[in-house]
Amino acid sequence: MACMSQPDFHAFRRGDSVPPFTIRVRADDARAYLAATGESEATASLWAEHAPPLAVGALLLAGLMDEVPLPAGAVHIGQDFEFVRPIPLGAEVDVRMTIAQQSVRGGQNVIVFGSELSCDGVVMMRGRTMVAAPAPVQEGAQ
């Protein structure tokens, strides 16, 4: 089997796709996330059956970084999510990401990754994640 290379952050253009991947929030992951964010026991009990939404967002960003190595100096500059349905703990979540926007501003390559997460073909979440990294210097540029 041929080894597939990972996409180059700076080569992305609007409409391109990130290789699809899956994430899964297990009960232990949810508890660790809630503990790390300082949630109280009373609040944590609300998440006995479903994944805390922002835990899903954190796993989405981690999955993106597994698929697309970020260049030195890259910064996560924002995100927004629309949670359509609660995601059950332990469910396999299919992630599809496309480049919604790409531009170079102030020496930074800014990419907006549009995302759609689904379980068994049913959309659970949509979102956008923005990442900026220093744009490569063009040869001959002064």
C-alpha atoms as an extended CHARMM CRD file, in Angstrom:
* protein
*
       142  EXT
         1         1  MET       CA              0.0000000000        0.0000000000        0.0000000000  PROA      1               0.0000000000
         2         2  ALA       CA              1.3810000000        3.3910000000       -0.9540000000  PROA      2               0.0000000000
         3         3  CYS       CA              2.0020000000        5.8940000000        1.8020000000  PROA      3               0.0000000000
         4         4  MET       CA             -0.1890000000        8.9510000000        1.3380000000  PROA      4               0.0000000000
         5         5  SER       CA              1.3820000000       12.2670000000        2.1950000000  PROA      5               0.0000000000
         6         6  GLN       CA             -0.3920000000       14.7140000000        4.4540000000  PROA      6               0.0000000000
         7         7  PRO       CA             -1.7980000000       17.9090000000        2.9650000000  PROA      7               0.0000000000
         8         8  ASP       CA              0.2780000000       21.0990000000        3.0240000000  PROA      8               0.0000000000
         9         9  PHE       CA             -1.4450000000       23.8460000000        5.0290000000  PROA      9               0.0000000000
        10        10  HSD       CA             -0.1620000000       26.5310000000        2.6610000000  PROA      10              0.0000000000
        11        11  ALA       CA             -1.3640000000       24.6870000000       -0.4690000000  PROA      11              0.0000000000
        12        12  PHE       CA             -5.0380000000       24.7370000000        0.5650000000  PROA      12              0.0000000000
        13        13  ARG       CA             -7.4440000000       26.8140000000       -1.4890000000  PROA      13              0.0000000000
        14        14  ARG       CA            -11.1730000000       27.4580000000       -1.1360000000  PROA      14              0.0000000000
        15        15  GLY       CA            -13.1690000000       24.3040000000       -1.9070000000  PROA      15              0.0000000000
        16        16  ASP       CA            -10.3550000000       21.8590000000       -1.0990000000  PROA      16              0.0000000000
        17        17  SER       CA            -11.0920000000       19.0480000000        1.3580000000  PROA      17              0.0000000000
        18        18  VAL       CA             -9.2240000000       17.7010000000        4.3560000000  PROA      18              0.0000000000
        19        19  PRO       CA             -9.0420000000       13.8850000000        4.3570000000  PROA      19              0.0000000000
        20        20  PRO       CA            -12.1220000000       12.6160000000        6.2770000000  PROA      20              0.0000000000
        21        21  PHE       CA            -11.5420000000       11.2560000000        9.7840000000  PROA      21              0.0000000000
        22        22  THR       CA            -13.5080000000       10.0350000000       12.7770000000  PROA      22              0.0000000000
        23        23  ILE       CA            -13.5730000000       11.0510000000       16.4090000000  PROA      23              0.0000000000
        24        24  ARG       CA            -15.1700000000        9.4330000000       19.4380000000  PROA      24              0.0000000000
        25        25  VAL       CA            -15.8770000000       10.9640000000       22.8610000000  PROA      25              0.0000000000
        26        26  ARG       CA            -15.7770000000        8.2290000000       25.4760000000  PROA      26              0.0000000000
        27        27  ALA       CA            -17.1220000000        8.6710000000       29.0150000000  PROA      27              0.0000000000
        28        28  ASP       CA            -13.5640000000        8.8910000000       30.4000000000  PROA      28              0.0000000000
        29        29  ASP       CA            -12.7110000000       11.5930000000       27.8410000000  PROA      29              0.0000000000
        30        30  ALA       CA            -15.8110000000       13.5680000000       28.8380000000  PROA      30              0.0000000000
        31        31  ARG       CA            -14.9620000000       13.3230000000       32.5400000000  PROA      31              0.0000000000
        32        32  ALA       CA            -11.3640000000       14.4080000000       31.8930000000  PROA      32              0.0000000000
        33        33  TYR       CA            -12.5540000000       17.3490000000       29.7980000000  PROA      33              0.0000000000
        34        34  LEU       CA            -15.0370000000       18.4360000000       32.4610000000  PROA      34              0.0000000000
        35        35  ALA       CA            -12.3960000000       18.1500000000       35.1890000000  PROA      35              0.0000000000
        36        36  ALA       CA             -9.9100000000       20.1650000000       33.1240000000  PROA      36              0.0000000000
        37        37  THR       CA            -12.4720000000       22.9290000000       32.5660000000  PROA      37              0.0000000000
        38        38  GLY       CA            -13.4350000000       23.0720000000       36.2330000000  PROA      38              0.0000000000
        39        39  GLU       CA            -17.0110000000       21.8400000000       35.8960000000  PROA      39              0.0000000000
        40        40  SER       CA            -18.7340000000       21.0190000000       39.1600000000  PROA      40              0.0000000000
        41        41  GLU       CA            -20.0510000000       17.5300000000       39.9200000000  PROA      41              0.0000000000
        42        42  ALA       CA            -23.6210000000       18.8240000000       39.5120000000  PROA      42              0.0000000000
        43        43  THR       CA            -22.8960000000       20.1760000000       36.0330000000  PROA      43              0.0000000000
        44        44  ALA       CA            -20.8240000000       17.1460000000       35.0730000000  PROA      44              0.0000000000
        45        45  SER       CA            -23.8000000000       14.8850000000       35.7870000000  PROA      45              0.0000000000
        46        46  LEU       CA            -25.6310000000       16.5700000000       32.8920000000  PROA      46              0.0000000000
        47        47  TRP       CA            -23.1800000000       14.8320000000       30.5620000000  PROA      47              0.0000000000
        48        48  ALA       CA            -23.7640000000       11.2260000000       31.6400000000  PROA      48              0.0000000000
        49        49  GLU       CA            -25.0870000000       10.1730000000       28.2120000000  PROA      49              0.0000000000
        50        50  HSD       CA            -23.9400000000       12.8430000000       25.7490000000  PROA      50              0.0000000000
        51        51  ALA       CA            -20.6280000000       14.4620000000       24.9050000000  PROA      51              0.0000000000
        52        52  PRO       CA            -20.0620000000       17.9800000000       26.2260000000  PROA      52              0.0000000000
        53        53  PRO       CA            -20.2830000000       20.0900000000       23.0480000000  PROA      53              0.0000000000
        54        54  LEU       CA            -16.9880000000       21.9000000000       23.4720000000  PROA      54              0.0000000000
        55        55  ALA       CA            -15.2290000000       18.5980000000       24.1900000000  PROA      55              0.0000000000
        56        56  VAL       CA            -16.3330000000       17.6090000000       20.6850000000  PROA      56              0.0000000000
        57        57  GLY       CA            -14.9060000000       20.9070000000       19.4070000000  PROA      57              0.0000000000
        58        58  ALA       CA            -11.5750000000       20.1740000000       21.0990000000  PROA      58              0.0000000000
        59        59  LEU       CA            -11.4350000000       16.6950000000       19.5500000000  PROA      59              0.0000000000
        60        60  LEU       CA            -12.3050000000       18.1830000000       16.1720000000  PROA      60              0.0000000000
        61        61  LEU       CA             -9.3320000000       20.5450000000       16.4040000000  PROA      61              0.0000000000
        62        62  ALA       CA             -7.0440000000       17.7030000000       17.5430000000  PROA      62              0.0000000000
        63        63  GLY       CA             -8.2320000000       15.5650000000       14.6190000000  PROA      63              0.0000000000
        64        64  LEU       CA             -7.5830000000       18.4220000000       12.2040000000  PROA      64              0.0000000000
        65        65  MET       CA             -4.0230000000       18.7470000000       13.5110000000  PROA      65              0.0000000000
        66        66  ASP       CA             -3.5250000000       14.9830000000       13.0410000000  PROA      66              0.0000000000
        67        67  GLU       CA             -4.6070000000       15.2740000000        9.4010000000  PROA      67              0.0000000000
        68        68  VAL       CA             -2.9480000000       18.5990000000        8.5470000000  PROA      68              0.0000000000
        69        69  PRO       CA              0.4010000000       19.3330000000       10.1840000000  PROA      69              0.0000000000
        70        70  LEU       CA              0.3300000000       22.9980000000       11.1290000000  PROA      70              0.0000000000
        71        71  PRO       CA              3.3790000000       25.0700000000       10.1920000000  PROA      71              0.0000000000
        72        72  ALA       CA              5.5730000000       26.7560000000       12.7850000000  PROA      72              0.0000000000
        73        73  GLY       CA              3.8810000000       29.8310000000       14.2030000000  PROA      73              0.0000000000
        74        74  ALA       CA              0.3280000000       28.6280000000       13.4510000000  PROA      74              0.0000000000
        75        75  VAL       CA             -2.3560000000       29.9910000000       15.7620000000  PROA      75              0.0000000000
        76        76  HSD       CA             -5.9570000000       28.8580000000       16.2670000000  PROA      76              0.0000000000
        77        77  ILE       CA             -7.7500000000       32.2100000000       16.0070000000  PROA      77              0.0000000000
        78        78  GLY       CA            -11.3590000000       31.2260000000       16.4180000000  PROA      78              0.0000000000
        79        79  GLN       CA            -14.2100000000       28.8460000000       15.9310000000  PROA      79              0.0000000000
        80        80  ASP       CA            -17.9540000000       28.7440000000       15.8750000000  PROA      80              0.0000000000
        81        81  PHE       CA            -20.1800000000       25.7090000000       16.1290000000  PROA      81              0.0000000000
        82        82  GLU       CA            -23.8220000000       24.8850000000       15.5800000000  PROA      82              0.0000000000
        83        83  PHE       CA            -24.7970000000       21.7970000000       17.5480000000  PROA      83              0.0000000000
        84        84  VAL       CA            -27.7580000000       20.2630000000       15.7090000000  PROA      84              0.0000000000
        85        85  ARG       CA            -28.1990000000       17.1570000000       17.8930000000  PROA      85              0.0000000000
        86        86  PRO       CA            -26.5130000000       15.8600000000       21.0410000000  PROA      86              0.0000000000
        87        87  ILE       CA            -23.7090000000       13.4030000000       20.3580000000  PROA      87              0.0000000000
        88        88  PRO       CA            -24.0030000000       10.1960000000       22.4120000000  PROA      88              0.0000000000
        89        89  LEU       CA            -20.9350000000        9.2380000000       24.4310000000  PROA      89              0.0000000000
        90        90  GLY       CA            -18.9730000000        6.5390000000       22.6300000000  PROA      90              0.0000000000
        91        91  ALA       CA            -20.5400000000        7.2130000000       19.2180000000  PROA      91              0.0000000000
        92        92  GLU       CA            -18.2690000000        7.1850000000       16.1940000000  PROA      92              0.0000000000
        93        93  VAL       CA            -18.4700000000       10.6420000000       14.6340000000  PROA      93              0.0000000000
        94        94  ASP       CA            -17.5440000000       11.1060000000       10.9770000000  PROA      94              0.0000000000
        95        95  VAL       CA            -15.8220000000       14.4120000000       10.2700000000  PROA      95              0.0000000000
        96        96  ARG       CA            -15.7820000000       16.1240000000        6.8850000000  PROA      96              0.0000000000
        97        97  MET       CA            -13.8850000000       19.3890000000        6.5080000000  PROA      97              0.0000000000
        98        98  THR       CA            -13.5120000000       21.7050000000        3.5490000000  PROA      98              0.0000000000
        99        99  ILE       CA            -11.7280000000       24.9840000000        3.0510000000  PROA      99              0.0000000000
       100       100  ALA       CA            -14.4600000000       27.6160000000        3.3270000000  PROA      100             0.0000000000
       101       101  GLN       CA            -12.0690000000       30.5450000000        2.9290000000  PROA      101             0.0000000000
       102       102  GLN       CA             -8.3690000000       31.1340000000        2.3710000000  PROA      102             0.0000000000
       103       103  SER       CA             -6.5860000000       34.4700000000        2.2160000000  PROA      103             0.0000000000
       104       104  VAL       CA             -3.2760000000       36.1090000000        2.9770000000  PROA      104             0.0000000000
       105       105  ARG       CA             -3.5460000000       39.1590000000        5.2230000000  PROA      105             0.0000000000
       106       106  GLY       CA             -0.7210000000       41.0180000000        6.9010000000  PROA      106             0.0000000000
       107       107  GLY       CA              1.7650000000       38.2720000000        6.0920000000  PROA      107             0.0000000000
       108       108  GLN       CA             -0.5160000000       35.5870000000        7.5710000000  PROA      108             0.0000000000
       109       109  ASN       CA             -2.1260000000       32.7520000000        5.6220000000  PROA      109             0.0000000000
       110       110  VAL       CA             -5.6270000000       32.5790000000        7.1430000000  PROA      110             0.0000000000
       111       111  ILE       CA             -7.6810000000       29.4490000000        6.5090000000  PROA      111             0.0000000000
       112       112  VAL       CA            -11.2790000000       28.8780000000        7.5670000000  PROA      112             0.0000000000
       113       113  PHE       CA            -12.0630000000       25.1590000000        7.7940000000  PROA      113             0.0000000000
       114       114  GLY       CA            -15.7740000000       24.4120000000        7.4340000000  PROA      114             0.0000000000
       115       115  SER       CA            -16.8140000000       21.2240000000        9.2220000000  PROA      115             0.0000000000
       116       116  GLU       CA            -19.7410000000       18.8530000000        9.3260000000  PROA      116             0.0000000000
       117       117  LEU       CA            -19.9110000000       16.0510000000       11.8820000000  PROA      117             0.0000000000
       118       118  SER       CA            -22.3340000000       13.1630000000       11.5400000000  PROA      118             0.0000000000
       119       119  CYS       CA            -23.2610000000        9.8720000000       13.1950000000  PROA      119             0.0000000000
       120       120  ASP       CA            -24.7180000000        7.1620000000       10.9590000000  PROA      120             0.0000000000
       121       121  GLY       CA            -25.3210000000        9.7450000000        8.2330000000  PROA      121             0.0000000000
       122       122  VAL       CA            -27.2080000000       12.1570000000       10.5130000000  PROA      122             0.0000000000
       123       123  VAL       CA            -25.6580000000       15.6310000000       10.8860000000  PROA      123             0.0000000000
       124       124  MET       CA            -24.8770000000       16.3510000000       14.5440000000  PROA      124             0.0000000000
       125       125  MET       CA            -22.7650000000       19.5060000000       14.2860000000  PROA      125             0.0000000000
       126       126  ARG       CA            -21.5760000000       22.1150000000       11.8020000000  PROA      126             0.0000000000
       127       127  GLY       CA            -18.8480000000       24.6320000000       12.3610000000  PROA      127             0.0000000000
       128       128  ARG       CA            -15.9540000000       26.7580000000       11.2740000000  PROA      128             0.0000000000
       129       129  THR       CA            -12.4300000000       26.7610000000       12.6320000000  PROA      129             0.0000000000
       130       130  MET       CA            -10.0060000000       29.5500000000       11.7620000000  PROA      130             0.0000000000
       131       131  VAL       CA             -6.2420000000       29.0480000000       11.7360000000  PROA      131             0.0000000000
       132       132  ALA       CA             -3.5200000000       31.5340000000       10.7670000000  PROA      132             0.0000000000
       133       133  ALA       CA              0.1420000000       30.8500000000       10.0560000000  PROA      133             0.0000000000
       134       134  PRO       CA              2.9500000000       33.0360000000        8.7320000000  PROA      134             0.0000000000
       135       135  ALA       CA              2.7050000000       32.9610000000        4.9400000000  PROA      135             0.0000000000
       136       136  PRO       CA              5.7170000000       31.4750000000        3.1940000000  PROA      136             0.0000000000
       137       137  VAL       CA              8.0830000000       34.0520000000        1.7470000000  PROA      137             0.0000000000
       138       138  GLN       CA              7.8750000000       34.0560000000       -2.0490000000  PROA      138             0.0000000000
       139       139  GLU       CA             11.1830000000       33.6660000000       -3.8540000000  PROA      139             0.0000000000
       140       140  GLY       CA             12.2810000000       36.9810000000       -5.2850000000  PROA      140             0.0000000000
       141       141  ALA       CA             10.0500000000       38.9260000000       -2.8730000000  PROA      141             0.0000000000
       142       142  GLN       CA             11.7070000000       41.7790000000       -1.0650000000  PROA      142             0.0000000000
